Structure formats: C-alpha cells, structure tokens
Amino acid sequence: MDHLPQAKFFCYDIRPMADCELSKVRNIGIVAHIDAGKTTTTERILFYTGKIHAIGEVHEGDTTTDWMVQERERGITITSAAISCEWKGCAINLIDTPGHVDFTMEVERSLRVLDGAVGVFCAVGGVQPQSETVWRQADRYHVPRVAFVNKMDRMGADFARVVQEMRDKLRANAVPVELPIGREEGFIGVIDLLEMKSIVFDDASLGAKFTVGEIPAGLKDDAEFARAELCEKVADLDEGVMEAYLEKGDLTADELRGAIRRLTISSQMVPVLCGTSLRDKGVQPLLDAVAWYLPSPLDRPATEATDLKSGEKVTRKPDAKELLSSLVFKIAADTYGRLFFVRVYSGSLKKGMNVFNPRTRKRERVMKLVRMFSNQRIEIDELKAGDIGAIVGLKEATTGDTLCSEMKPCYLERITAPQPVMFLAIEPKSGADKDKLVESMQELAAEDPTCQVREDEETGQTILSGMGELHLEILVDRLKREFKVAANVGKPMVSYVETVTQPIVKEFTFDRELGGKRHAAAIAIEVKPLERGQGRKVEISRDAKMALPDPKLAECIEQGLMDGVMTGVLARYPMTDIQATALRVTVIDPEVSDEVAFRSAAVMGFREAAEAAAPEFLEPIMKLEITTPPESVGEVLGDLNGRRGTVLDMEQRGDMQIVHARVPMAQMFGYATAIRSLTKGRASYSMEPSDFALVPKNVREELLSR
C-alpha cells in the first residue's frame, strides 16, 4: 500500500494487464442512485490499484471515468466507462455507470454483460428511487452484488438504517461484514467482522495507508453481536459450514469467507461494507470483497443462446476453446470510427478474423481489438472467453447483436431498450446543414438505443426522442459540440404512445396500380392488447408462412406490420403493449402478389384493424420521491393533487418527511421551481419513469385536436 499522493495531474497506467486465469477475472459494475458516490469510489479504486497516481474529484471535473465535456461541466456520469485494473492477483474489468434516470439504458446494457456488481448507497439518503431501479435491473440479469454504504462521514449517516432499508425495500438479504468506527465527522475506519480487527485509515496518505488493530473497547460488544449474527445467517444458508458452526458455535474467517462467496454468487446474500470514498476510507476492504465474494466468469452459469438454424436452445461455456459467441452491448463514436464494445462469452476474438452476425446473416471482419481505459485505448491481439473489450472496423453491427462462429451460428438474447418518454423537434439552420444533421443524429441513435429519430409525416419535422429533459439537452449539446451541427431546437414535449384495448381480426385486400404495374395481395390480421410494459410484437403465423412462395415476402409483411405499429392510428404516435399477427395470406396472382403488395397490405390492413380495436392514448407516469420538512407536507400534497398525482405512501426519515407518489410526466415540467417555492427551498425530489397509463378523457380530446 505505498501509492502516496502526488501533485494532481492526469497520469494513467494503460499498459495491458498480464494474462490472468479466468478464475481470477472479475467483470463488475458500479451501480447506484445519482450522487451516491459511484464515480468517486471508482476513482479511489483506480488510485489504490495503482492505475492512476493522483485522485481526481467529481466537483472539480477531473475524474478518470467522467471524461466527456458534458459530464465534467455538470458533475454527473452520462455514459458508462470501462476500465481495467488489478488487485491482489485479480484482473478487474470495471464499468462505472450513470445514476441519473435519463441514462438508465447505460446501466441496463452494462448489467447485461457483467458477472457482478457493487451497489453504492448513500448513508444519509439510504435506498433511493434509482437505487431500486438499478437493483431491479441487476435482479433481472441475476447479477450477484456486494453493497457499499458510502458517505459515512456525512451528518445524518446511519449504517444500520440503510441495511434495514435494503432488506425492506429491495427484499435483499443484506448482511453486514463490517461495522463503522465512529459516525458523521468522527468516522475513522471500519471493523472487519471476519477477522474481528479494526481498520483505521490514514488521512495524510489519502487512505493509502491504514492501521490494523484491536477493536475499540466501546464497540467490542456490538462487534461480537454482529459477528454472531453473521455466522448464524451464513450457517443457516450454507450446509458446508453448518456442521462446523453447530460444533463450535463459531466460524473461522476462512470458513466465513468461503461460505459468503458461495452465498453471494448464488444471490442468497448481499455482503454490506461501509466507508466514505471522498474522505478515502473503506475502499481497500471493498476491493477485497470484490476479489473474495464476486464471481469470475467460471462461476456463472453457461450462457444460453438460440441455434440460428434449428431454433433450439444451446449453451456456450466460458472456454476459449469453445465456438465463438459474443455480444455487442455498446457502440461509441471514436476519432477513428465507431467502437463496438463486446463481451466474449465463449471462444475467442482475434484481430483480423471473420465473425458472423446472425441478425444480418452476414460475415464481418475484425480490423482491430482494443482494451479501454475510460476514453483511452490500447490495441491487443485477442479477447478470450470472459473478456470485455472493443472492436474497431465493423460496418453493420448494432447494440444487442451477437457475433459468433459461422460454423454453428447462434444468437444471444438482445438488450431491451426502454420506451422514450420525451421528444423535441429539431431542424437545420440552413439547407447546407440538413444532411449533416441527419447523419449526426443517426450516429447518436446508433450509440444510444433510447435516442430515437423519426420524421413527422404531417409536418415534415425531424423528431428527436429521449428519456427526459436532461437526456435531450445532452444529445443536442453533443450535436453542436462534437458534430458541429447548427440547428434550431423546439421545446421538449411528452412522448405519448398509442395502444389498443380490444382484440380484433380484420381481412384486408390491397389491389392497386403503382407506376404502371398492378400489385395485389390479401391478408388477415389479428390485433390484440398486451399487458402494460410488454412492448410491441409482430409475427406471422405458421399457416401464413407456408402459403407464401418466397421467404422474403414474410419479411415484407413483418416490416409492414412494424411500420404500422410505429406510426399509430390516432395521432401518429408509436404504439405499444400491442401484438399484431398475420394469420392468413392470399396470393392473388404470383405476378402481382409481390413484396410491394404484401408490405402495403400489411401496413394498411394493420391500420384498419387497429382503428377497429378501440385505440387509446397512453402517457408516461413518473414515480416521484419528495423529501420535505413536515410543516410543508400540506402544500406539497395539494400541489401533487393539482398535477393529477397519486400519493402512494409517506414515511419519516430523520426530521424530514418522505412522500412517494405517481404523477403524469406531462405535469412535471417546471416542478423544480414549484417545489422550491412551496417549501422555501428546503425540499428536494427525485423521479424515474414508472409505467404508461391511459390518459383521461380531457387529455385524449386535447391530443386529438392538435
């Protein structure tokens, strides 16, 4: 531990890490609510592992992973940054993810490819709304976690309360493996409950040096009680140590360590540590926990894929000798072209080799392979099973694509992007900028699946959609700064969507002359509603496929159905929570029942069916958490009522009142100013997308009259 502080300047060690046994690899992410301290914790990790030789700070805009201009100006993480470091023989591939709700897609695609995660919680704020969101995302991908209660030096810090909130709100089996020494400004270190030793950090060395000693006398009883509870919970869940515990009534540190690792990997337990990253205390034990408790690629189940030819499920083991299977989980613009971030699940990727993309059914060549260190990169020759890196030189790959061996092609589950909830109109300032604007927005959309670009058929305006005001602000700022595009930008507006409320089947015949040639085809389309949050599905029945003379016609029908879904029937908003199925098709004449005929029949037939299926508008609903002084609760609740809000529950946290509510997003414009005015600047709030709900009758009429 001899990494002593130097004058602050950027000095990165981006040499490639030594080849490491797969059992020693840790692919992890740092996830949390905004301002919980993810980036600050990541910066300390890089410092203590020797990757940087001076610590940057978020508030000074000089951290390693927040490298974008927009991140440094705003003091927030916008894009997930991949870095690599080593700790006690383990190679750690780490992704620092955003905490702001507008950039939740970055968390989603990161967790999709990671083996483990560190959940960071504020010792004062506890389990906050975005904490719950990222926890659910990790649950969805079965990612094992350890928890780090940060900001123990802050006034109002309460370690025990945060642990209890993890149990109550997240339904997590959170078990402390450390206790804090001191609290608030008196926090100086932690008690290691496995070794039953104190660890006190040295301020002069930025926490790089620490003293291991005896537990302070005043904390010994608490430590013994917590250790007994830890042993009991571990023994209850792990048969491997149950016998030893029943015999001795205690467990050794090594026995505990092995059992906690098994329970963490199986997601039966979440070990909880504590510290204050900003004050350089508690991060090295967190690194130990990453190495000890989080899984290697070998500890994870074999990856499940679908065979491209048979449609049957197959598995791919994390072995470099297996056939290649890998997933493109992120695309980023680079000075020399696009970077395609990839996780290799089996086999190996080598510079210069050909890979197969099952979606496009095309072969692509890997021109270069790189390992990333934030926005810096170093070329490498190979990525093996379990590795995370980036490819340079692909042409047609998109986020969520599988790259595999052409010998036995298979595809992995794609990454699902959430529905954008806000949009704005954007147009070039001059005709000369039109093509550049379109190309630039397509580049942004390729990087970020939650950034969507479309042209309004009625107005001819280009519409840019995103996850919120901040997301759209960042996208527009990038267009101006990075892509040098001059554009006129409209005000952000809520992205309503359409759906249907009744199932229906409609027959439709398309028969027209276009360009001097007849095109004719008949189709029977079923449209039905899906449960909220199910998205949109289009498919062709087996009978319909069998009736088509050419498989390309099936693709045309699918494209036509999706075109209809994406353009809606009430006010041209995209549709969601809907399934459209081509039940039957009729080839009127092989000469005229061509691709144009079937695609047109699918689009127009879908619209006719959807119009008869009682279509309605849906609006995005936000989950809102307000922290307010008790004396202002009445004003806050009255304001929520005027915004069509629904209060879910209320709780006391310290001397503040917490209000949980659901509010339509359309009613939340200008809320920051309103809440400050209502509470004399003493309240704060955070919100995140919750779901979509049917709009009231008056809002429906307003949307139809636009």
XYZ file of C-alpha atoms in Angstrom:
706
model
C 0.000 0.000 0.000
C 2.656 2.522 -0.981
C 0.705 4.609 -3.511
C 1.297 8.014 -1.955
C -0.324 11.193 -3.278
C 1.428 13.345 -5.813
C 0.598 16.677 -7.407
C -2.744 16.365 -9.221
C -2.244 15.670 -12.901
C -3.530 13.006 -15.258
C -1.130 10.099 -15.230
C -2.695 6.810 -16.277
C -1.130 3.396 -16.476
C -2.831 1.845 -19.508
C -0.396 -0.963 -20.101
C -2.217 -4.214 -20.874
C -2.833 -6.350 -17.830
C -0.961 -9.590 -17.579
C -2.882 -12.647 -18.769
C -4.869 -13.896 -15.810
C -6.538 -17.216 -15.073
C -10.243 -16.970 -15.827
C -10.985 -17.785 -12.186
C -9.192 -14.560 -11.227
C -11.186 -12.305 -13.601
C -13.905 -10.051 -12.178
C -16.257 -8.275 -14.587
C -18.099 -5.839 -12.331
C -20.157 -2.659 -12.467
C -20.638 0.184 -10.004
C -24.373 0.987 -9.773
C -26.337 3.433 -7.617
C -28.697 6.383 -7.357
C -27.334 9.680 -8.644
C -24.862 11.355 -6.234
C -24.373 8.215 -4.131
C -20.652 8.310 -4.959
C -20.080 5.791 -7.764
C -17.524 7.816 -9.708
C -15.711 8.926 -6.546
C -15.496 5.280 -5.436
C -14.233 4.257 -8.885
C -11.554 6.969 -8.753
C -10.284 5.599 -5.406
C -10.283 2.070 -6.798
C -8.029 3.212 -9.645
C -5.748 5.050 -7.215
C -5.340 2.175 -4.758
C -4.768 -0.344 -7.571
C -2.022 1.886 -8.990
C -3.762 2.722 -12.262
C -3.694 6.450 -11.561
C -1.221 8.372 -9.440
C -3.392 11.338 -8.464
C -7.023 11.381 -7.386
C -9.497 13.435 -9.417
C -12.726 14.773 -7.932
C -16.202 14.978 -9.455
C -16.732 18.532 -8.177
C -13.501 19.630 -9.863
C -14.350 17.904 -13.162
C -11.144 15.874 -13.410
C -12.112 12.267 -12.665
C -10.888 9.474 -14.911
C -14.208 7.940 -15.937
C -16.171 11.183 -16.372
C -14.204 12.230 -19.441
C -16.945 13.826 -21.569
C -17.147 17.630 -21.530
C -20.836 17.407 -20.599
C -20.014 15.126 -17.634
C -17.334 17.423 -16.265
C -19.466 20.530 -16.637
C -22.459 19.001 -14.843
C -20.646 16.797 -12.334
C -22.632 13.701 -13.335
C -21.921 10.463 -15.175
C -23.655 10.291 -18.564
C -22.054 7.344 -20.320
C -20.749 4.130 -18.798
C -16.949 3.988 -18.866
C -14.956 0.740 -18.993
C -11.617 0.463 -17.206
C -9.336 -2.360 -16.124
C -7.135 -2.746 -13.054
C -5.572 -5.416 -10.837
C -5.971 -6.149 -7.156
C -4.234 -8.939 -5.246
C -3.894 -11.159 -8.313
C -7.374 -10.480 -9.685
C -7.933 -8.752 -13.033
C -10.887 -6.407 -12.585
C -12.817 -5.157 -15.611
C -14.929 -2.374 -14.144
C -17.756 -0.302 -15.630
C -18.756 2.940 -13.894
C -22.424 3.504 -14.765
C -24.618 6.642 -14.622
C -27.030 7.184 -11.736
C -29.373 9.667 -13.416
C -32.645 8.113 -14.529
C -32.354 9.613 -18.034
C -29.359 7.368 -18.728
C -30.756 4.124 -17.339
C -30.029 2.366 -20.654
C -26.314 2.609 -19.849
C -26.950 0.636 -16.656
C -29.190 -1.856 -18.467
C -26.669 -2.822 -21.121
C -23.790 -2.872 -18.670
C -25.549 -5.261 -16.275
C -26.471 -7.452 -19.241
C -22.817 -8.387 -19.742
C -21.363 -8.178 -16.210
C -20.793 -11.019 -13.769
C -21.117 -8.982 -10.577
C -21.861 -5.514 -9.261
C -21.150 -3.155 -6.391
C -24.262 -1.324 -5.237
C -23.334 2.022 -3.680
C -25.781 3.587 -1.196
C -25.712 6.973 0.485
C -25.505 6.594 4.282
C -27.920 9.524 4.635
C -30.304 9.019 1.682
C -30.412 5.231 2.012
C -32.304 3.284 -0.639
C -33.409 5.983 -3.092
C -35.635 5.634 -6.187
C -32.856 4.966 -8.692
C -31.274 2.549 -6.184
C -34.427 0.459 -6.526
C -34.337 0.715 -10.325
C -30.740 -0.481 -10.705
C -31.380 -3.224 -8.149
C -34.318 -4.500 -10.209
C -32.152 -4.380 -13.330
C -29.495 -6.464 -11.571
C -32.194 -8.895 -10.380
C -33.424 -9.270 -13.967
C -29.988 -10.425 -15.129
C -29.279 -12.423 -11.933
C -26.148 -10.393 -11.166
C -24.588 -11.120 -7.723
C -23.852 -7.991 -5.680
C -21.979 -6.592 -2.728
C -23.176 -3.333 -1.155
C -21.109 -0.342 -0.068
C -22.720 2.219 2.246
C -20.869 5.392 1.297
C -20.698 8.886 2.850
C -20.432 7.616 6.420
C -18.836 10.966 7.313
C -21.982 12.942 6.436
C -24.320 14.410 9.038
C -27.255 12.049 9.482
C -25.348 8.961 8.301
C -26.942 5.791 9.684
C -25.423 2.455 8.638
C -27.985 0.252 10.422
C -30.935 2.114 8.870
C -29.569 1.736 5.343
C -29.037 -2.006 5.862
C -32.632 -2.341 7.080
C -33.901 -0.342 4.089
C -32.068 -2.738 1.774
C -33.919 -5.603 3.414
C -37.308 -3.887 3.405
C -37.310 -2.023 0.067
C -35.075 -4.236 -2.053
C -36.018 -7.577 -0.476
C -32.276 -8.254 -0.262
C -30.670 -10.477 2.348
C -28.270 -7.692 3.317
C -25.754 -8.849 5.921
C -23.020 -6.548 7.285
C -19.471 -7.898 7.110
C -18.175 -4.619 8.537
C -19.249 -2.090 11.152
C -18.318 1.606 11.153
C -15.918 3.080 13.696
C -17.370 6.447 14.608
C -20.077 8.281 12.716
C -20.505 11.521 10.804
C -17.365 13.677 11.218
C -15.984 11.167 13.712
C -15.906 8.292 11.193
C -12.322 6.987 11.031
C -12.492 3.394 9.831
C -14.259 0.033 9.951
C -14.410 -3.164 11.977
C -13.750 -6.320 9.943
C -16.272 -8.824 11.352
C -14.493 -11.806 9.795
C -11.071 -11.115 11.319
C -12.516 -9.139 14.272
C -9.970 -6.374 13.753
C -10.242 -2.617 13.349
C -9.003 -0.859 10.200
C -8.230 2.838 10.672
C -7.280 4.880 7.604
C -4.532 7.472 7.417
C -5.714 10.885 6.211
C -2.217 12.079 5.284
C -1.758 9.373 2.648
C -5.270 9.783 1.175
C -6.203 6.492 2.806
C -3.462 4.560 1.014
C -2.018 3.617 4.406
C -4.085 2.167 7.214
C -3.576 0.555 10.618
C -4.990 -2.851 11.545
C -5.505 -3.198 15.274
C -7.787 -4.231 18.090
C -11.459 -3.296 18.161
C -12.122 -0.210 20.341
C -13.423 -1.271 23.768
C -16.663 0.698 23.357
C -17.540 -1.184 20.156
C -16.493 -4.697 21.166
C -19.956 -5.833 22.322
C -21.603 -4.527 19.131
C -18.955 -6.261 17.016
C -19.357 -9.593 18.814
C -23.138 -9.433 18.438
C -22.871 -8.563 14.721
C -20.362 -11.381 14.119
C -22.590 -13.915 15.865
C -25.492 -12.775 13.701
C -23.298 -13.057 10.580
C -22.211 -16.603 11.495
C -25.778 -17.653 12.224
C -27.150 -16.306 8.923
C -24.328 -17.886 6.933
C -24.726 -21.265 8.650
C -28.498 -21.229 8.083
C -27.993 -20.873 4.332
C -24.792 -22.835 3.688
C -24.711 -26.522 4.566
C -20.952 -26.547 4.025
C -20.342 -24.713 7.295
C -23.465 -25.701 9.220
C -21.793 -28.667 10.926
C -18.736 -26.640 11.959
C -20.978 -23.912 13.356
C -23.103 -26.366 15.361
C -19.955 -27.963 16.789
C -18.051 -24.796 17.710
C -20.749 -22.130 17.845
C -18.440 -20.000 15.691
C -16.731 -19.988 12.295
C -13.191 -19.070 11.296
C -12.545 -16.151 8.963
C -11.656 -18.545 6.113
C -14.806 -20.612 6.650
C -16.911 -17.467 6.629
C -15.157 -16.098 3.562
C -15.751 -19.267 1.536
C -19.402 -19.516 2.585
C -20.115 -15.827 1.931
C -18.626 -16.228 -1.534
C -20.895 -19.188 -2.305
C -23.973 -17.377 -0.969
C -23.160 -14.151 -2.830
C -22.655 -15.940 -6.148
C -25.969 -17.756 -5.706
C -27.633 -14.402 -4.838
C -28.720 -15.663 -1.418
C -26.769 -12.964 0.399
C -25.538 -9.406 -0.139
C -22.445 -8.622 1.989
C -22.562 -4.996 3.177
C -19.484 -2.836 3.723
C -19.156 0.840 4.597
C -16.863 3.819 4.191
C -16.510 7.296 2.761
C -14.873 7.380 -0.656
C -14.489 11.163 -0.714
C -12.548 11.012 2.573
C -10.518 7.981 1.404
C -11.785 5.442 3.930
C -13.047 1.917 3.352
C -12.296 1.373 -0.353
C -9.485 -1.207 0.010
C -11.739 -3.597 2.013
C -14.325 -3.105 -0.741
C -11.723 -4.202 -3.297
C -11.014 -7.237 -1.131
C -14.733 -8.015 -1.134
C -14.832 -7.780 -4.948
C -11.986 -10.305 -5.167
C -13.320 -12.586 -2.434
C -17.069 -12.623 -2.992
C -17.988 -11.648 -6.553
C -17.931 -14.336 -9.270
C -15.491 -14.996 -12.064
C -16.914 -15.944 -15.497
C -16.379 -19.587 -14.458
C -18.726 -19.160 -11.502
C -21.603 -18.033 -13.689
C -23.996 -20.451 -15.425
C -23.180 -21.383 -19.019
C -24.563 -18.773 -21.399
C -27.827 -19.718 -23.101
C -28.204 -18.984 -26.811
C -30.567 -19.958 -29.632
C -29.343 -22.001 -32.575
C -29.945 -19.963 -35.733
C -30.885 -22.934 -37.912
C -32.948 -25.137 -35.587
C -34.290 -22.509 -33.174
C -33.369 -24.770 -30.251
C -31.652 -23.581 -27.078
C -27.925 -24.245 -26.825
C -25.334 -23.388 -24.181
C -21.911 -21.833 -24.539
C -19.332 -22.412 -21.796
C -16.751 -19.740 -20.825
C -13.895 -21.543 -22.542
C -11.514 -20.124 -25.149
C -11.601 -23.493 -26.958
C -15.382 -23.343 -27.488
C -17.023 -21.888 -30.599
C -17.208 -18.089 -30.523
C -20.231 -16.358 -29.020
C -20.083 -12.690 -28.055
C -22.455 -9.752 -27.605
C -22.131 -6.150 -28.790
C -23.520 -4.239 -25.814
C -22.481 -0.670 -26.599
C -21.401 1.465 -29.548
C -19.416 4.681 -29.137
C -18.135 7.282 -31.572
C -14.358 7.500 -31.776
C -11.870 9.717 -33.583
C -11.008 6.830 -35.895
C -14.519 5.422 -36.328
C -17.015 3.539 -34.196
C -16.008 1.404 -31.234
C -18.118 -1.717 -30.689
C -17.902 -2.796 -27.050
C -18.180 -6.545 -26.779
C -18.357 -9.228 -24.100
C -16.934 -12.580 -25.175
C -18.871 -15.467 -23.624
C -17.142 -18.386 -25.330
C -14.299 -18.955 -27.773
C -12.030 -16.065 -28.656
C -11.962 -12.976 -30.872
C -8.741 -12.368 -32.747
C -7.541 -9.405 -34.709
C -8.177 -9.949 -38.430
C -10.657 -12.826 -38.015
C -14.107 -13.040 -39.611
C -17.195 -13.153 -37.403
C -20.816 -13.914 -38.278
C -23.781 -11.678 -37.368
C -26.970 -13.812 -37.149
C -29.235 -10.745 -37.412
C -27.851 -9.577 -40.759
C -26.735 -13.089 -41.746
C -23.506 -11.520 -42.928
C -19.833 -12.009 -42.242
C -17.776 -9.103 -40.866
C -14.057 -8.648 -40.322
C -12.473 -7.634 -37.010
C -9.989 -4.976 -38.072
C -8.686 -4.092 -34.601
C -9.222 -5.119 -30.998
C -8.699 -2.691 -28.133
C -8.957 -2.667 -24.367
C -10.428 0.533 -22.992
C -9.296 2.695 -20.108
C -12.074 5.303 -19.957
C -11.585 7.254 -23.232
C -8.093 5.880 -23.863
C -7.409 2.618 -25.612
C -4.618 0.147 -26.194
C -4.524 -2.313 -29.071
C -4.494 -6.026 -28.284
C -4.425 -9.158 -30.429
C -7.101 -11.258 -28.759
C -10.132 -11.224 -26.468
C -10.847 -14.562 -24.817
C -13.933 -16.004 -23.144
C -14.785 -13.826 -20.146
C -13.100 -10.715 -21.554
C -14.646 -7.308 -22.219
C -13.103 -5.101 -24.901
C -13.928 -3.244 -28.089
C -13.784 -3.911 -31.832
C -12.862 -1.386 -34.492
C -13.952 -1.864 -38.095
C -17.443 -3.396 -38.019
C -19.921 -1.967 -40.513
C -23.441 -3.235 -39.808
C -23.482 -4.300 -36.150
C -25.907 -2.603 -33.728
C -26.371 -2.697 -29.967
C -27.544 -6.147 -28.923
C -26.126 -8.019 -31.929
C -24.440 -11.378 -31.494
C -21.072 -12.045 -33.130
C -20.422 -15.751 -33.404
C -18.795 -18.569 -35.320
C -20.289 -19.208 -38.746
C -19.782 -22.944 -38.266
C -22.678 -23.251 -35.780
C -24.318 -19.821 -35.671
C -26.385 -18.886 -32.641
C -27.767 -15.680 -31.193
C -27.896 -14.376 -27.642
C -30.802 -12.546 -26.014
C -30.865 -8.947 -27.191
C -30.761 -5.928 -24.895
C -34.175 -4.307 -24.461
C -34.240 -0.502 -24.566
C -36.870 1.376 -22.526
C -39.512 3.452 -24.307
C -38.538 7.150 -24.756
C -40.825 9.457 -22.789
C -39.988 12.884 -24.232
C -39.245 14.427 -27.632
C -38.423 17.686 -29.350
C -38.466 18.980 -32.917
C -35.103 19.811 -34.464
C -34.233 21.322 -37.839
C -31.042 22.550 -39.522
C -30.375 26.287 -39.517
C -29.583 26.142 -43.215
C -30.120 23.767 -46.117
C -26.392 23.041 -46.138
C -26.660 21.538 -42.632
C -29.550 19.182 -43.434
C -27.561 16.112 -44.477
C -25.021 16.646 -41.703
C -27.801 16.872 -39.097
C -29.407 13.644 -40.288
C -26.077 11.787 -40.326
C -25.148 13.112 -36.876
C -28.461 12.090 -35.325
C -28.170 8.646 -36.882
C -24.740 8.377 -35.255
C -26.220 9.291 -31.864
C -29.076 6.809 -32.331
C -26.581 4.062 -33.209
C -24.739 4.746 -29.937
C -27.825 5.073 -27.752
C -30.930 2.896 -28.353
C -33.047 5.259 -26.209
C -32.276 8.078 -28.649
C -34.762 7.706 -31.492
C -35.066 9.807 -34.636
C -38.106 9.964 -36.913
C -39.760 12.312 -39.370
C -43.265 13.557 -38.664
C -45.320 12.628 -41.743
C -47.706 15.566 -41.379
C -45.294 18.417 -40.558
C -42.112 17.081 -42.150
C -40.220 17.947 -38.930
C -37.420 15.766 -37.620
C -38.325 14.471 -34.149
C -35.642 13.553 -31.614
C -36.885 11.357 -28.731
C -35.173 10.528 -25.451
C -35.601 9.595 -21.808
C -36.061 13.081 -20.342
C -35.160 16.750 -20.463
C -31.540 16.199 -19.440
C -31.086 13.390 -21.956
C -32.383 15.579 -24.797
C -30.265 18.505 -23.586
C -27.128 16.341 -23.705
C -27.991 14.984 -27.164
C -28.493 18.490 -28.574
C -25.304 19.711 -26.886
C -23.346 16.840 -28.452
C -24.782 17.650 -31.889
C -23.494 21.196 -31.575
C -20.107 20.468 -29.956
C -18.982 17.106 -31.287
C -20.659 17.087 -34.680
C -20.533 20.881 -35.287
C -24.161 20.977 -36.467
C -26.069 24.266 -36.324
C -29.732 23.533 -35.559
C -32.943 25.140 -34.344
C -34.409 23.204 -31.437
C -38.001 23.186 -30.176
C -39.203 22.805 -26.601
C -39.224 19.311 -25.047
C -42.636 17.635 -25.111
C -44.010 14.441 -23.624
C -43.912 11.337 -25.836
C -47.390 9.878 -25.694
C -47.930 6.429 -27.178
C -50.959 4.621 -28.511
C -52.362 1.188 -27.776
C -55.484 -0.865 -28.414
C -57.946 -2.035 -25.779
C -59.838 -4.791 -27.606
C -58.786 -7.797 -29.732
C -59.998 -7.920 -33.327
C -59.358 -9.735 -36.626
C -59.683 -7.926 -39.950
C -59.422 -9.089 -43.562
C -57.829 -6.628 -45.978
C -57.185 -6.767 -49.709
C -54.697 -4.461 -51.376
C -55.156 -4.076 -55.129
C -53.680 -1.034 -56.841
C -51.727 0.043 -59.866
C -48.439 1.746 -58.980
C -46.016 3.006 -61.596
C -47.944 1.287 -64.336
C -47.877 -2.123 -62.614
C -50.604 -3.903 -60.653
C -49.851 -5.000 -57.066
C -52.379 -7.162 -55.210
C -52.431 -9.320 -52.084
C -54.890 -10.245 -49.312
C -54.133 -10.621 -45.613
C -55.990 -11.391 -42.370
C -54.545 -9.519 -39.384
C -55.225 -10.043 -35.687
C -54.567 -7.093 -33.366
C -54.795 -7.517 -29.606
C -53.701 -5.635 -26.479
C -50.861 -6.849 -24.263
C -50.299 -6.217 -20.570
C -48.659 -2.930 -19.625
C -44.927 -2.995 -20.171
C -44.988 -5.863 -22.682
C -43.954 -3.627 -25.601
C -44.796 -4.379 -29.209
C -44.777 -7.707 -31.028
C -45.334 -8.552 -34.692
C -45.390 -12.060 -36.094
C -46.611 -14.248 -38.923
C -48.489 -17.464 -38.243
C -47.092 -20.773 -39.455
C -50.002 -21.188 -41.888
C -49.347 -17.757 -43.397
C -45.648 -18.525 -43.853
C -46.467 -21.836 -45.534
C -48.748 -20.060 -48.020
C -46.009 -17.709 -49.198
C -43.927 -18.799 -52.203
C -40.862 -16.788 -51.103
C -39.488 -16.298 -47.517
C -38.685 -12.675 -48.429
C -42.424 -11.981 -48.555
C -42.687 -12.914 -44.862
C -40.030 -10.299 -44.049
C -42.001 -7.706 -46.036
C -45.153 -8.494 -44.065
C -43.274 -8.162 -40.759
C -41.811 -4.841 -41.878
C -45.257 -3.617 -42.924
C -46.788 -4.576 -39.585
C -43.961 -2.867 -37.683
C -44.336 0.264 -39.843
C -47.999 0.363 -38.870
C -47.210 -0.129 -35.179
C -44.585 2.628 -35.193
C -46.839 5.220 -36.864
C -50.050 4.645 -34.881
C -53.627 5.391 -35.898
C -54.900 8.200 -33.638
C -52.269 10.930 -33.853
C -49.319 9.122 -35.426
C -47.685 8.289 -32.067
C -45.903 4.904 -31.894
C -47.996 2.079 -30.448
C -47.032 -0.152 -27.541
C -48.417 -3.047 -25.484
C -49.818 -4.457 -28.725
C -49.451 -7.644 -30.746
C -50.103 -7.768 -34.481
C -50.237 -11.170 -36.174
C -50.673 -12.013 -39.857
C -52.992 -15.027 -39.518
C -53.613 -15.806 -43.189
C -52.363 -14.543 -46.537
C -53.664 -14.982 -50.064
C -51.503 -14.904 -53.166
C -53.931 -13.423 -55.700
C -51.531 -13.942 -58.595
C -47.810 -14.789 -58.440
C -47.141 -11.971 -60.876
C -48.839 -9.231 -58.832
C -48.588 -10.570 -55.259
C -45.089 -9.255 -54.802
C -43.108 -7.569 -51.998
C -44.750 -4.176 -52.560
C -48.214 -5.743 -52.447
C -47.707 -7.662 -49.212
C -45.914 -4.825 -47.412
C -48.661 -2.375 -48.386
C -51.368 -4.879 -47.426
C -49.733 -5.370 -44.025
C -49.459 -1.620 -43.278
C -52.962 -0.694 -44.429
C -54.559 -3.848 -43.036
C -52.961 -3.227 -39.655
C -54.237 0.351 -39.537
C -57.764 -0.753 -40.388
C -57.649 -3.424 -37.669
C -56.134 -1.095 -35.056
C -58.765 1.591 -35.720
C -61.449 -1.020 -35.001
C -59.721 -2.276 -31.821
C -60.704 0.732 -29.632
C -57.369 2.580 -29.740
C -56.380 4.840 -26.830
C -53.509 7.117 -25.788
C -51.063 6.172 -23.040
C -48.997 8.717 -21.121
C -45.733 8.149 -19.219
C -46.154 8.071 -15.444
C -43.274 9.040 -13.158
C -42.506 7.609 -9.739
C -41.725 10.584 -7.514
C -39.980 10.754 -4.149
C -40.136 14.090 -2.308
C -38.123 14.876 0.818
C -39.778 17.780 2.616
C -39.950 19.382 6.075
C -43.083 18.180 7.941
C -44.551 21.702 8.050
C -44.639 21.819 4.218
C -46.346 18.456 3.660
C -49.803 20.012 3.209
C -48.637 22.362 0.449
C -46.720 19.563 -1.291
C -49.723 17.207 -1.253
C -52.056 19.943 -2.504
C -49.699 20.672 -5.389
C -49.481 16.958 -6.264
C -53.267 16.729 -6.348
C -53.364 19.607 -8.837
C -50.908 17.733 -11.030
C -53.115 14.589 -11.213
C -50.716 12.883 -8.830
C -51.477 9.885 -6.623
C -49.759 9.614 -3.224
C -48.615 6.028 -2.609
C -47.277 6.325 0.933
C -45.380 8.543 3.352
C -42.590 7.838 5.809
C -40.461 9.666 8.347
C -36.692 9.773 7.740
C -34.888 11.618 10.487
C -36.578 15.014 10.836
C -37.845 15.023 7.241
C -40.999 13.612 5.678
C -40.707 11.390 2.583
C -43.632 11.391 0.144
C -43.880 8.668 -2.514
C -46.227 9.409 -5.416
C -47.098 8.675 -9.048
C -47.523 11.680 -11.348
C -48.033 12.030 -15.128
C -44.831 13.264 -16.715
C -46.741 15.962 -18.598
C -47.458 17.609 -15.240
C -43.835 17.701 -14.079
C -42.438 20.490 -16.249
C -41.145 23.276 -14.005
C -41.530 21.187 -10.846
C -38.077 22.090 -9.513
C -39.086 25.757 -9.304
C -42.515 24.920 -7.843
C -41.185 22.695 -5.047
C -38.597 25.297 -4.041
C -41.300 27.940 -3.855
C -43.681 25.743 -1.843
C -41.083 24.765 0.766
C -38.850 27.856 0.837
C -36.078 25.882 -0.825
C -35.922 23.154 1.845
C -37.402 20.234 -0.119
C -35.765 18.037 -2.741
C -37.104 15.378 -5.074
C -36.103 12.650 -7.493
C -38.180 10.856 -10.088
C -37.945 7.980 -12.527
C -40.208 6.509 -15.226
C -42.673 4.042 -13.744
C -45.065 2.877 -16.451
C -47.619 4.059 -19.023
C -51.300 4.640 -18.199
C -54.438 5.522 -20.171
C -54.937 9.279 -20.443
C -58.085 10.927 -19.035
C -60.861 11.896 -21.453
C -59.963 15.609 -21.500
C -56.317 14.874 -22.346
C -57.434 12.469 -25.104
C -59.577 15.165 -26.687
C -56.736 17.670 -26.463
C -54.326 15.278 -28.219
C -56.820 14.542 -30.992
C -57.393 18.251 -31.606
C -53.689 19.081 -32.091
